[in-house]
Protein backbone atom coordinates (compact mmCIF):
# COMPACT_ATOMS: atom_id res chain seq x y z
CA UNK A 1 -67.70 17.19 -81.03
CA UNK A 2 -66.49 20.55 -81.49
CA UNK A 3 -66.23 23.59 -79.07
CA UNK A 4 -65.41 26.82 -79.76
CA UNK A 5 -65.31 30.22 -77.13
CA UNK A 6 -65.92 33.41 -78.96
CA UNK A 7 -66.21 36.27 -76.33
CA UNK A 8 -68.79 35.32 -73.97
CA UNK A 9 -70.51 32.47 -76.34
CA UNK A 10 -69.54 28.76 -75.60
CA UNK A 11 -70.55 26.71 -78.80
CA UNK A 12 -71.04 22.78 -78.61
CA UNK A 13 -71.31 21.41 -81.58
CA UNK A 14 -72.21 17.63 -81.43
CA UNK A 15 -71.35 15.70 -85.40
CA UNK A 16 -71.51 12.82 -83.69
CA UNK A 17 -72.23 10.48 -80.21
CA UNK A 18 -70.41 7.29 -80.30
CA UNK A 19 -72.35 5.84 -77.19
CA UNK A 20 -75.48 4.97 -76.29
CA UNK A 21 -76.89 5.87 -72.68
CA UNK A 22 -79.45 2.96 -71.77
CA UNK A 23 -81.02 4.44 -69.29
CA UNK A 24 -81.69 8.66 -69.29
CA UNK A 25 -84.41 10.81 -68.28
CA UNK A 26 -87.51 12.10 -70.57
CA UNK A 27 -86.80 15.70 -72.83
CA UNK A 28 -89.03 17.97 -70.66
CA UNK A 29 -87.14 16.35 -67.62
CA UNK A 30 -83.86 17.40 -68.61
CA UNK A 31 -85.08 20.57 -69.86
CA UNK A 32 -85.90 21.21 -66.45
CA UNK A 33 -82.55 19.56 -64.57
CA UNK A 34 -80.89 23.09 -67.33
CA UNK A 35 -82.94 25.63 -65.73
CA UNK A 36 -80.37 26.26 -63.06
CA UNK A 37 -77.26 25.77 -65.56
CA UNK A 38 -79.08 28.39 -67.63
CA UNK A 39 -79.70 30.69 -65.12
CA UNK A 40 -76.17 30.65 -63.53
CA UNK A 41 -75.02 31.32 -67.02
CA UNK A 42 -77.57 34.28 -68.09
CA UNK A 43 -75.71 36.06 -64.44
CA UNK A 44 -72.78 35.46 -65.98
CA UNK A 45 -73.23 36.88 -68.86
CA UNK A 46 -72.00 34.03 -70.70
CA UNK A 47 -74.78 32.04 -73.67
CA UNK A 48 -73.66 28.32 -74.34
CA UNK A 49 -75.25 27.23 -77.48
CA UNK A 50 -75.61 23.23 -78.20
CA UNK A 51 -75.32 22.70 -82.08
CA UNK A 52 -76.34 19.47 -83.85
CA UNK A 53 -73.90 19.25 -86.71
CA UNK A 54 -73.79 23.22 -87.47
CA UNK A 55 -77.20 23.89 -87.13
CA UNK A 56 -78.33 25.81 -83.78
CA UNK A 57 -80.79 23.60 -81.34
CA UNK A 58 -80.69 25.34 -78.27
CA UNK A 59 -79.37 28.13 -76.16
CA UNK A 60 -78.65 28.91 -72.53
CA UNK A 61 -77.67 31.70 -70.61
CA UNK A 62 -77.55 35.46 -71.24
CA UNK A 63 -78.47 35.41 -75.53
CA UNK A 64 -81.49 32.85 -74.52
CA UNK A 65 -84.64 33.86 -76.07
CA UNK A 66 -87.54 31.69 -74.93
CA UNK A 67 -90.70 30.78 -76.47
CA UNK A 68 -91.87 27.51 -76.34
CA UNK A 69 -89.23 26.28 -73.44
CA UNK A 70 -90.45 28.87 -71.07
CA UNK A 71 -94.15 27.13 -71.13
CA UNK A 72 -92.00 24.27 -69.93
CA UNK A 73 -89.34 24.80 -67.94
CA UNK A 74 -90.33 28.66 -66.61
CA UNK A 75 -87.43 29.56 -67.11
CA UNK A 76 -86.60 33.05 -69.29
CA UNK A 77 -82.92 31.60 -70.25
CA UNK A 78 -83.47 28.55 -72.00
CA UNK A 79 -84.49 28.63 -75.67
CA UNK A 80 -85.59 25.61 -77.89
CA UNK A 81 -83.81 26.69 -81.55
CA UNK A 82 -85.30 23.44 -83.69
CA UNK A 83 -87.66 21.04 -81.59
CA UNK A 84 -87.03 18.55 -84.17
CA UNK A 85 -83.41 18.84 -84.14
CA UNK A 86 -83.45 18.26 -80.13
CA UNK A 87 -85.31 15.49 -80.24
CA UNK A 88 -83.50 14.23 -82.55
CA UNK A 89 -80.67 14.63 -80.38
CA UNK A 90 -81.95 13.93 -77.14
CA UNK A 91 -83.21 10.10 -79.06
CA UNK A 92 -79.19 9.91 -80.31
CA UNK A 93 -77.65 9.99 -76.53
């Protein structure tokens, strides 16, 4: 993993997971658990942005620009960058 701060952006960038969580709740389910993580960011001005090896998957907080994760979570500061890339790494944790 890699983590960089530049100004008010936090950047996650996950290369690689070397557990496996047995037991973890569904995609829409934690999707919803970030809706107050994302809103206590977007008040603090502050985006944090999760990365699956350099490409963008999601963002919370302030920069957040919701489409589909809005329909889901109601929630204007979450946004879903590559569905396929979350899944992807929600299935790797």
């Amino acid at each position: 993993m890699n983590f960089k701060s530049i100004g008010n952006r936090r950047i996650l960038d996950i290369i690689d997971i070397p557990i496996k969580l047995d037991k973890k709740p569904g995609l829409i389910k934690q999707l919803t658990e970030a809706k107050s993580l994302a809103k206590d960011l977007s008040k603090k001005n502050i985006t944090f942005e999760i990365q699956l090896k350099g490409a963008p998957v999601m963002k919370l907080g302030k920069e957040a620009k919701p489409k589909l994760a809005k329909i889901v979570t109601l929630s204007s500061d979450i946004e879903i960058t590559d569905l396929k890339k979350l899944k992807k790494l929600s299935d790797l944790i």
